Short mmCIF file of C-alpha atoms and ligand atoms in Angstrom, two decimals:
data_model
loop_
_atom_site.label_atom_id
_atom_site.label_comp_id
_atom_site.label_asym_id
_atom_site.label_seq_id
_atom_site.Cartn_x
_atom_site.Cartn_y
_atom_site.Cartn_z
CA MET A 1170 84.12 83.94 80.11
CA LYS A 1171 81.64 84.44 77.30
CA TYR A 1172 80.03 87.84 76.88
CA SER A 1173 76.67 88.48 75.33
CA LYS A 1174 74.95 91.64 74.27
CA MET A 1175 72.19 93.18 76.36
CA LYS A 1176 68.51 92.48 75.80
CA GLY A 1177 67.06 94.68 73.05
CA PHE A 1178 70.48 95.57 71.61
CA ARG A 1179 71.72 94.20 68.29
CA ASP A 1180 74.77 93.49 66.17
CA ILE A 1181 74.07 94.37 62.55
CA PHE A 1182 76.33 92.95 59.85
CA GLY A 1183 76.52 90.72 56.77
CA GLU A 1184 73.71 90.98 54.24
CA ASP A 1185 71.64 93.03 56.73
CA ILE A 1186 74.12 95.88 56.61
CA GLU A 1187 73.63 96.12 52.83
CA TYR A 1188 69.94 96.84 53.47
CA TRP A 1189 70.77 99.40 56.16
CA GLN A 1190 73.19 101.27 53.91
CA TYR A 1191 70.74 101.11 51.01
CA VAL A 1192 67.89 102.59 53.09
CA GLU A 1193 70.08 105.24 54.69
CA SER A 1194 71.60 106.42 51.42
CA LYS A 1195 68.21 106.52 49.61
CA LEU A 1196 66.64 108.56 52.41
CA LYS A 1197 69.62 110.90 52.79
CA SER A 1198 69.49 111.76 49.09
CA LEU A 1199 65.70 112.15 49.21
CA PHE A 1200 65.92 114.58 52.15
CA THR A 1201 68.79 116.42 50.49
CA SER A 1202 66.67 116.86 47.36
CA TYR A 1203 64.04 118.61 49.53
CA GLY A 1204 66.71 121.06 50.76
CA PHE A 1205 67.41 119.48 54.17
CA LYS A 1206 70.87 119.79 55.73
CA GLU A 1207 72.25 117.19 58.12
CA PHE A 1208 72.55 117.98 61.84
CA ARG A 1209 74.68 115.74 64.11
CA LEU A 1210 73.65 115.73 67.75
CA PRO A 1211 75.03 114.27 70.99
CA ILE A 1212 73.78 110.87 72.14
CA LEU A 1213 73.86 111.85 75.82
CA GLU A 1214 71.97 114.89 77.07
CA LYS A 1215 70.84 116.27 80.41
CA THR A 1216 67.74 114.40 81.60
CA ALA A 1217 65.89 117.65 82.26
CA LEU A 1218 65.83 118.39 78.49
CA PHE A 1219 63.75 115.28 77.80
CA ASN A 1220 61.52 115.70 80.86
CA ARG A 1221 60.62 119.15 79.62
CA GLY A 1222 60.73 118.54 75.85
CA ILE A 1223 58.91 115.21 75.64
CA GLY A 1224 56.63 115.59 78.64
CA ASP A 1225 56.63 114.19 82.19
CA THR A 1226 53.55 112.05 81.64
CA THR A 1227 54.60 110.30 78.44
CA ASP A 1228 55.56 106.61 78.39
CA ILE A 1229 59.06 107.60 77.27
CA VAL A 1230 59.80 109.83 80.24
CA GLU A 1231 57.83 107.81 82.77
CA LYS A 1232 59.40 104.45 82.10
CA GLU A 1233 61.54 104.14 78.97
CA MET A 1234 64.63 106.32 79.44
CA PHE A 1235 68.13 105.05 80.11
CA SER A 1236 69.00 107.63 82.76
CA PHE A 1237 71.77 107.74 85.32
CA GLU A 1238 73.59 110.09 87.63
CA ASP A 1239 76.99 111.02 86.23
CA LYS A 1240 80.07 111.11 88.46
CA ASP A 1241 79.72 114.88 88.89
CA GLY A 1242 76.14 114.51 90.14
CA GLU A 1243 74.52 115.55 86.85
CA PHE A 1244 71.42 113.55 85.79
CA VAL A 1245 71.87 112.46 82.18
CA SER A 1246 70.00 110.25 79.69
CA LEU A 1247 70.72 108.45 76.46
CA ARG A 1248 68.54 110.26 73.95
CA PRO A 1249 65.17 108.53 73.37
CA GLU A 1250 64.36 110.72 70.33
CA GLY A 1251 65.87 113.55 68.31
CA THR A 1252 63.49 116.51 68.36
CA ALA A 1253 64.25 117.80 71.87
CA SER A 1254 68.01 117.62 71.18
CA LEU A 1255 67.69 119.33 67.83
CA LEU A 1256 65.67 122.18 69.28
CA ARG A 1257 68.13 122.52 72.19
CA ALA A 1258 70.93 122.81 69.63
CA TYR A 1259 68.91 125.22 67.49
CA ILE A 1260 68.42 127.58 70.44
CA GLU A 1261 71.91 127.09 71.89
CA ASN A 1262 73.62 127.84 68.56
CA GLY A 1263 71.62 131.01 67.99
CA LEU A 1264 69.93 129.77 64.80
CA ILE A 1265 66.56 131.13 65.83
CA ASN A 1266 64.68 133.86 64.01
CA ASN A 1267 66.43 133.74 60.66
CA GLY A 1268 63.80 132.31 58.32
CA VAL A 1269 62.78 128.71 57.59
CA LYS A 1270 65.36 126.06 58.56
CA LYS A 1271 65.32 122.45 57.44
CA PHE A 1272 67.42 119.81 59.19
CA TYR A 1273 67.65 116.05 59.12
CA TYR A 1274 69.41 113.73 61.57
CA LEU A 1275 70.30 110.06 61.57
CA GLY A 1276 71.34 108.11 64.63
CA ASN A 1277 70.72 105.74 67.49
CA MET A 1278 67.97 106.29 70.04
CA PHE A 1279 67.50 104.40 73.30
CA ARG A 1280 64.28 103.35 75.02
CA ARG A 1281 63.97 100.77 77.75
CA GLU A 1282 60.91 98.96 76.35
CA ARG A 1283 60.04 95.27 76.23
CA PRO A 1284 61.95 93.99 73.18
CA GLN A 1285 59.85 92.33 70.47
CA LYS A 1286 59.50 92.33 66.68
CA GLY A 1287 60.26 95.88 65.47
CA ARG A 1288 60.90 97.10 69.03
CA PHE A 1289 64.42 97.36 70.41
CA ARG A 1290 66.16 99.18 73.23
CA GLN A 1291 68.72 100.68 70.87
CA PHE A 1292 67.23 101.57 67.51
CA THR A 1293 67.93 104.00 64.69
CA GLN A 1294 65.85 106.94 63.59
CA ILE A 1295 66.21 109.20 60.61
CA GLY A 1296 64.16 112.31 61.07
CA VAL A 1297 63.54 115.82 59.80
CA GLU A 1298 62.59 119.06 61.50
CA VAL A 1299 61.48 122.32 59.88
CA LEU A 1300 61.42 125.47 61.96
CA GLU A 1301 59.79 128.87 61.63
CA SER A 1302 56.74 128.25 59.45
CA SER A 1303 53.22 127.27 60.48
CA SER A 1304 51.89 127.07 56.92
CA ALA A 1305 49.54 124.16 56.13
CA LEU A 1306 51.45 123.75 52.85
CA LEU A 1307 54.51 122.81 54.90
CA ASP A 1308 52.49 120.22 56.86
CA ALA A 1309 51.48 118.64 53.56
CA GLU A 1310 55.07 118.78 52.28
CA ILE A 1311 56.40 117.03 55.40
CA ALA A 1312 53.65 114.38 55.45
CA SER A 1313 54.31 113.79 51.75
CA LEU A 1314 58.05 113.46 52.43
CA LEU A 1315 57.26 110.75 54.97
CA TYR A 1316 55.15 108.95 52.37
CA ASN A 1317 57.83 109.43 49.71
CA SER A 1318 60.42 107.90 52.05
CA ALA A 1319 58.59 104.61 51.56
CA LYS A 1320 58.05 105.32 47.88
CA VAL A 1321 61.78 105.73 47.05
CA LEU A 1322 62.20 102.22 48.45
CA GLU A 1323 59.23 101.01 46.37
CA LEU A 1324 57.30 100.20 49.54
CA GLU A 1325 54.33 102.46 48.88
CA ASN A 1326 51.99 99.49 48.44
CA ILE A 1327 52.58 98.14 51.92
CA VAL A 1328 52.33 101.37 53.90
CA GLU A 1329 49.58 103.86 54.50
CA LEU A 1330 49.82 107.52 55.47
CA GLU A 1331 47.39 108.37 58.26
CA ILE A 1332 46.69 111.92 59.32
CA ASN A 1333 44.79 113.62 62.12
CA SER A 1334 44.53 116.96 63.82
CA LEU A 1335 45.19 117.22 67.54
CA GLY A 1336 43.83 120.76 67.94
CA CYS A 1337 45.67 123.54 69.73
CA LYS A 1338 45.85 125.15 73.14
CA GLU A 1339 42.53 126.90 72.38
CA CYS A 1340 40.42 123.84 71.56
CA ARG A 1341 42.24 120.92 73.21
CA PRO A 1342 41.29 121.76 76.86
CA ASP A 1343 37.52 121.57 76.12
CA TYR A 1344 38.05 118.34 74.24
CA ASN A 1345 40.08 116.97 77.18
CA GLU A 1346 37.06 117.59 79.42
CA LEU A 1347 34.86 115.60 77.02
CA LEU A 1348 37.37 112.74 77.07
CA ILE A 1349 37.59 112.74 80.86
CA ALA A 1350 33.79 112.68 81.15
CA TYR A 1351 33.56 109.76 78.69
CA PHE A 1352 36.28 107.62 80.27
CA LYS A 1353 35.30 108.39 83.90
CA ASN A 1354 32.03 106.54 83.26
CA ILE A 1355 33.88 103.38 82.19
CA LYS A 1356 36.89 103.81 84.47
CA ASP A 1357 36.65 100.29 85.96
CA GLU A 1358 36.92 98.67 82.54
CA LEU A 1359 40.14 100.53 81.59
CA CYS A 1360 43.61 99.04 82.24
CA GLY A 1361 45.77 100.28 85.11
CA ASP A 1362 47.91 102.46 82.82
CA CYS A 1363 44.82 104.14 81.37
CA ASN A 1364 43.47 104.82 84.85
CA ARG A 1365 46.66 106.72 85.56
CA ARG A 1366 46.45 108.44 82.15
CA LEU A 1367 42.91 109.55 82.97
CA GLU A 1368 44.28 111.50 85.91
CA ARG A 1369 47.39 112.89 84.23
CA ASN A 1370 47.04 112.90 80.42
CA PRO A 1371 43.67 111.59 79.11
CA LEU A 1372 44.57 112.00 75.41
CA ARG A 1373 47.17 109.25 75.84
CA ILE A 1374 44.37 106.72 76.50
CA LEU A 1375 43.59 106.81 72.77
CA ASP A 1376 47.07 105.36 72.12
CA CYS A 1377 46.67 102.38 74.49
CA LYS A 1378 47.72 99.04 72.97
CA ASN A 1379 45.56 96.95 75.39
CA GLU A 1380 42.89 95.03 73.38
CA ASN A 1381 40.07 95.77 75.82
CA CYS A 1382 40.92 99.48 75.99
CA LYS A 1383 41.04 99.58 72.19
CA LYS A 1384 37.40 98.45 72.09
CA LEU A 1385 36.34 101.14 74.57
CA ILE A 1386 38.22 103.83 72.65
CA LYS A 1387 36.11 103.21 69.52
CA ASP A 1388 33.15 105.19 70.93
CA ALA A 1389 35.15 107.97 72.55
CA PRO A 1390 34.70 111.58 71.37
CA VAL A 1391 37.32 112.58 68.77
CA MET A 1392 39.36 115.78 68.46
CA LEU A 1393 38.37 116.22 64.81
CA ASP A 1394 34.74 116.87 65.84
CA ASN A 1395 35.86 119.45 68.36
CA LEU A 1396 38.44 121.60 66.54
CA CYS A 1397 38.30 125.40 66.76
CA CYS A 1398 37.78 127.30 63.49
CA GLU A 1399 41.49 128.01 62.95
CA CYS A 1400 42.49 124.38 63.48
CA SER A 1401 39.66 123.12 61.33
CA ASP A 1402 40.64 125.49 58.55
CA HIS A 1403 44.32 124.54 58.85
CA PHE A 1404 43.44 120.83 58.61
CA SER A 1405 41.29 121.41 55.50
CA GLN A 1406 44.22 123.18 53.87
CA VAL A 1407 46.58 120.29 54.71
CA LYS A 1408 44.18 117.81 53.07
CA LYS A 1409 43.75 120.03 50.03
CA HIS A 1410 47.52 120.33 49.54
CA LEU A 1411 48.03 116.58 49.97
CA ASN A 1412 45.47 116.06 47.21
CA GLU A 1413 47.29 118.57 45.00
CA MET A 1414 50.50 116.64 45.64
CA ASN A 1415 48.78 113.40 44.70
CA ILE A 1416 49.63 111.77 48.02
CA PRO A 1417 47.18 109.08 49.16
CA TYR A 1418 46.22 109.32 52.85
CA LYS A 1419 43.63 108.15 55.34
CA ILE A 1420 42.15 110.15 58.18
CA ASN A 1421 42.56 108.39 61.51
CA PRO A 1422 40.66 110.40 64.15
CA PHE A 1423 42.04 108.20 66.97
CA MET A 1424 45.70 108.76 66.22
CA VAL A 1425 47.54 110.59 68.98
CA ARG A 1426 51.27 110.72 69.27
CA GLY A 1427 53.43 109.23 72.00
CA LEU A 1428 54.98 112.61 72.75
CA ASP A 1429 53.22 115.46 74.47
CA TYR A 1430 54.27 118.37 72.35
CA TYR A 1431 52.22 117.87 69.18
CA ILE A 1432 49.48 120.28 68.11
CA ARG A 1433 47.36 120.40 64.96
CA THR A 1434 48.60 118.05 62.23
CA ALA A 1435 49.86 114.63 63.30
CA PHE A 1436 50.68 111.83 60.89
CA GLU A 1437 51.95 108.27 60.84
CA LEU A 1438 53.17 105.89 58.19
CA VAL A 1439 51.76 102.50 59.16
CA THR A 1440 52.04 98.95 57.90
CA THR A 1441 50.45 95.64 58.80
CA MET A 1442 53.75 93.78 58.33
CA LEU A 1443 55.23 94.38 61.78
CA GLY A 1444 52.66 92.98 64.21
CA SER A 1445 51.83 95.38 67.02
CA ALA A 1446 54.73 97.71 66.17
CA SER A 1447 52.85 99.07 63.20
CA ALA A 1448 54.28 102.60 62.81
CA VAL A 1449 57.24 102.89 60.48
CA GLY A 1450 57.47 106.63 60.96
CA ALA A 1451 55.54 109.38 62.66
CA GLY A 1452 55.50 113.06 63.32
CA GLY A 1453 53.57 116.26 63.48
CA ARG A 1454 53.51 119.93 64.27
CA TYR A 1455 54.94 121.26 67.53
CA ASP A 1456 54.58 125.07 67.46
CA GLY A 1457 55.48 126.38 70.89
CA LEU A 1458 57.89 123.62 71.89
CA ILE A 1459 60.85 125.91 71.24
CA LYS A 1460 59.50 128.41 73.70
CA THR A 1461 58.97 125.63 76.24
CA LEU A 1462 62.63 124.71 75.84
CA GLY A 1463 63.81 128.24 76.53
CA GLY A 1464 63.66 129.81 73.07
CA SER A 1465 63.04 133.51 72.95
CA LYS A 1466 59.83 133.53 70.95
CA ASP A 1467 56.91 131.39 69.87
CA THR A 1468 58.58 129.60 66.98
CA ALA A 1469 56.67 127.14 64.80
CA GLY A 1470 58.05 123.68 64.10
CA ILE A 1471 57.13 120.42 62.42
CA GLY A 1472 58.94 117.14 61.84
CA PHE A 1473 58.89 113.37 61.77
CA ALA A 1474 61.08 110.42 62.65
CA ILE A 1475 61.32 107.16 60.77
CA GLY A 1476 62.29 103.94 62.55
CA VAL A 1477 65.06 102.68 60.27
CA ASP A 1478 65.01 99.22 61.92
CA ARG A 1479 61.35 98.84 60.95
CA LEU A 1480 61.84 100.19 57.44
CA VAL A 1481 64.73 97.77 56.88
CA GLU A 1482 62.62 94.91 58.22
CA ILE A 1483 59.74 95.52 55.80
CA LEU A 1484 62.14 96.09 52.92
CA GLN A 1485 63.83 92.75 53.62
CA GLN A 1486 60.43 91.05 53.72
CA SER A 1487 59.32 92.61 50.45
CA LYS A 1488 62.19 92.75 48.01
CA LYS A 1489 65.76 91.89 47.14
CA ILE A 1490 68.08 94.84 46.73
CA PRO A 1491 71.11 94.78 44.44
CA ILE A 1492 74.14 93.74 46.49
CA ARG A 1493 77.56 94.66 45.09
CA GLN A 1494 79.98 91.77 44.81
CA THR A 1495 83.76 91.75 44.40
CA ASP A 1496 84.57 92.71 40.79
CA TYR A 1497 88.16 91.45 40.54
CA PHE A 1498 90.30 89.07 42.55
CA ILE A 1499 93.94 89.62 41.58
CA VAL A 1500 95.94 86.39 41.75
CA CYS A 1501 99.65 87.14 42.03
CA PHE A 1502 102.76 85.64 43.60
CA GLU A 1503 105.90 86.75 45.36
CA ASN A 1504 107.70 87.65 42.11
CA THR A 1505 104.67 89.30 40.47
CA LEU A 1506 103.30 91.07 43.58
CA GLU A 1507 104.62 94.51 42.65
CA HIS A 1508 102.89 94.29 39.28
CA GLY A 1509 99.75 92.91 40.86
CA LEU A 1510 99.53 95.76 43.37
CA LYS A 1511 99.73 98.32 40.54
CA ILE A 1512 96.75 96.65 38.87
CA VAL A 1513 94.86 96.50 42.19
CA LYS A 1514 95.43 100.23 42.69
CA SER A 1515 94.42 101.17 39.17
CA LEU A 1516 91.17 99.16 39.22
CA ARG A 1517 90.23 100.41 42.71
CA GLU A 1518 90.73 104.00 41.52
CA LYS A 1519 88.19 103.28 38.77
CA GLY A 1520 85.64 102.35 41.44
CA PHE A 1521 85.82 98.54 41.21
CA ILE A 1522 85.80 96.33 44.29
CA VAL A 1523 89.19 94.60 44.13
CA GLU A 1524 90.70 92.00 46.45
CA TYR A 1525 93.89 89.94 46.54
CA ASP A 1526 95.46 87.33 48.79
CA TYR A 1527 97.36 88.76 51.79
CA ASP A 1528 98.90 85.32 52.48
CA GLN A 1529 100.25 84.96 48.91
CA SER A 1530 99.33 81.27 48.91
CA SER A 1531 99.32 78.80 46.00
CA MET A 1532 97.42 79.38 42.76
CA LYS A 1533 94.85 76.75 43.72
CA SER A 1534 94.23 78.27 47.12
CA GLN A 1535 93.99 81.80 45.69
CA MET A 1536 91.37 80.65 43.15
CA LYS A 1537 89.44 79.11 46.05
CA LYS A 1538 89.53 82.42 47.90
CA SER A 1539 88.32 84.22 44.78
CA ASN A 1540 85.41 81.79 44.59
CA LYS A 1541 84.58 82.22 48.24
CA LEU A 1542 84.45 86.00 47.83
CA ASP A 1543 82.08 85.47 44.91
CA ALA A 1544 84.35 87.58 42.66
CA LYS A 1545 83.08 88.19 39.10
CA PHE A 1546 86.56 87.82 37.61
CA SER A 1547 89.91 86.43 38.69
CA VAL A 1548 92.95 88.08 37.13
CA ILE A 1549 96.02 85.85 37.11
CA ILE A 1550 99.44 87.48 37.00
CA GLY A 1551 102.18 84.88 36.52
CA GLU A 1552 105.80 85.45 35.57
CA ASP A 1553 105.34 84.94 31.82
CA GLU A 1554 102.31 87.25 31.92
CA VAL A 1555 104.46 90.00 33.42
CA ASN A 1556 107.06 89.49 30.72
CA SER A 1557 104.50 89.71 27.93
CA LEU A 1558 102.66 92.62 29.66
CA GLU A 1559 99.49 90.55 29.66
CA VAL A 1560 97.21 88.97 32.27
CA THR A 1561 94.87 85.98 32.20
CA ILE A 1562 91.32 86.95 33.07
CA LYS A 1563 88.81 84.30 34.12
CA ASP A 1564 85.05 84.75 34.21
CA MET A 1565 84.19 82.99 37.47
CA LEU A 1566 80.62 82.20 36.43
CA SER A 1567 81.23 80.64 33.02
CA GLY A 1568 84.83 79.52 33.66
CA TYR A 1569 85.86 81.10 30.33
CA GLN A 1570 89.33 82.61 30.36
CA LYS A 1571 91.48 84.62 27.98
CA ARG A 1572 94.63 86.69 27.89
CA VAL A 1573 94.36 90.47 27.64
CA SER A 1574 96.97 93.19 27.77
CA ILE A 1575 97.51 94.92 31.13
CA SER A 1576 96.82 98.29 29.54
CA ASP A 1577 93.44 97.05 28.20
CA LEU A 1578 92.49 95.70 31.65
CA CYS A 1579 93.43 98.92 33.42
CA ALA A 1580 91.56 100.99 30.84
CA ILE A 1581 88.22 99.35 31.77
CA ASN A 1582 85.88 101.82 33.44
CA ARG A 1583 83.08 100.95 35.83
CA ASP A 1584 79.78 101.49 34.03
P1 ATP B 166 55.24 102.95 69.01
O1 ATP B 166 53.81 103.38 69.05
O2 ATP B 166 55.50 101.84 68.04
O3 ATP B 166 55.82 102.72 70.38
P2 ATP B 166 56.26 105.61 69.14
O4 ATP B 166 55.04 106.43 69.03
O5 ATP B 166 56.85 105.38 70.49
O6 ATP B 166 56.03 104.19 68.40
P3 ATP B 166 57.94 107.64 67.95
O7 ATP B 166 58.43 108.13 69.24
O8 ATP B 166 56.99 108.44 67.18
O9 ATP B 166 57.37 106.15 68.15
O10 ATP B 166 59.20 107.27 67.03
C1 ATP B 166 59.13 107.33 65.59
C2 ATP B 166 59.44 105.97 64.99
O11 ATP B 166 60.57 105.38 65.61
C3 ATP B 166 58.33 104.95 65.19
O12 ATP B 166 57.34 105.11 64.22
C4 ATP B 166 59.09 103.66 65.02
O13 ATP B 166 59.24 103.32 63.65
C5 ATP B 166 60.43 103.97 65.60
N1 ATP B 166 60.55 103.42 66.96
C6 ATP B 166 60.06 103.92 68.12
N2 ATP B 166 60.39 103.15 69.17
C7 ATP B 166 61.11 102.11 68.65
C8 ATP B 166 61.76 100.97 69.22
N3 ATP B 166 61.75 100.75 70.52
N4 ATP B 166 62.41 100.11 68.38
C9 ATP B 166 62.45 100.33 67.05
N5 ATP B 166 61.88 101.39 66.46
C10 ATP B 166 61.21 102.28 67.25
MG1 MG B 167 56.72 103.85 71.89
#
């Protein structure tokens, strides 16, 4: 019996994993430098949390969740995103109402979509959330952090930061009416999904990926022309601060987010390198969501999530990253093993990558193994070397070899 993985799920290993670790460590240190603290969240949550937190009429809740009834009759889902879980944890752990909080998370998300380039059923997001401030300066800081996430990977030339304002509960309802009026007139030309959206959540039509719908959307009224004074003012401040921060951006009046809870500033980091899955990361402001999820007061919040799979993909397409190779392969034999292991230990403690042969095979075979591991140096420890307290070190690229004292070898520090 041969087993295979499920559609849309992946095994990640080999050279790919080097890129994953590189991206994750660069982003973790970037977020840490902005004062974010890591938050680890469960992968399985009660389904009701996502229905409420993401919105009943979103694509995610309507058709993309991996949900099932647990043995005790509880309805549970693999998390499709991190914000609802983080806010649940924030409320549940009594962190509310204590000043600005900044968290980041990294982990797998699950959505039952049609797998294609940049779109999987299990994927990884790294995201941030900031709670308890509605300042426009914070919106600019978070949008700039999203942009800088590409910049630390030297990908700023192949991404673009797009921003928009989605209004608030004061101005969005009137705008919704305008949208409904516009799309009702051309109802027959819209796809089936959009016809349903028109009834339940008209704003979502603007996010339709259908080519014909995209053409019809071009002439639709936009939220930016219909913002209330407060939202308009807030958006001007965000733009001003982004300019002060020297962050390039483009205004995209048609950008809406896939999740229901966003108000005011929304932003996306997009690229043309991934076909139709063009967003590398996205986020926005969600003041009020905490209250919706059972928080005790109207707490402000803003955040974004980056699709690590997509970021890795564009990084692999654009540049080679430094990959660490084995530094030393220690060649030793039954009677010199004890000595060899001391040298292995000492070099590993200095931070070198050190390997040796677990099968203790012949000299020829050990040199082959060293070659196969692409080691920079082989260190040969024979009986006469032990007696003279020396080793033979061979540069595997040039083939040059010389004898050095064991103490000199063990005194080498990693640069
Ligand atoms: P899209 O419009 O591409 O479906 P989305 O609006 O559903 O994206 P979000 O929910 O905002 O995406 O998630 C944030 C990021 O997570 C996206 O910008 C993307 O990089 C990544 N992402 C979302 N869904 C997937 C997926 N199925 N596979 C891989 N990455 C994904
Ligand atoms: Mg989606």
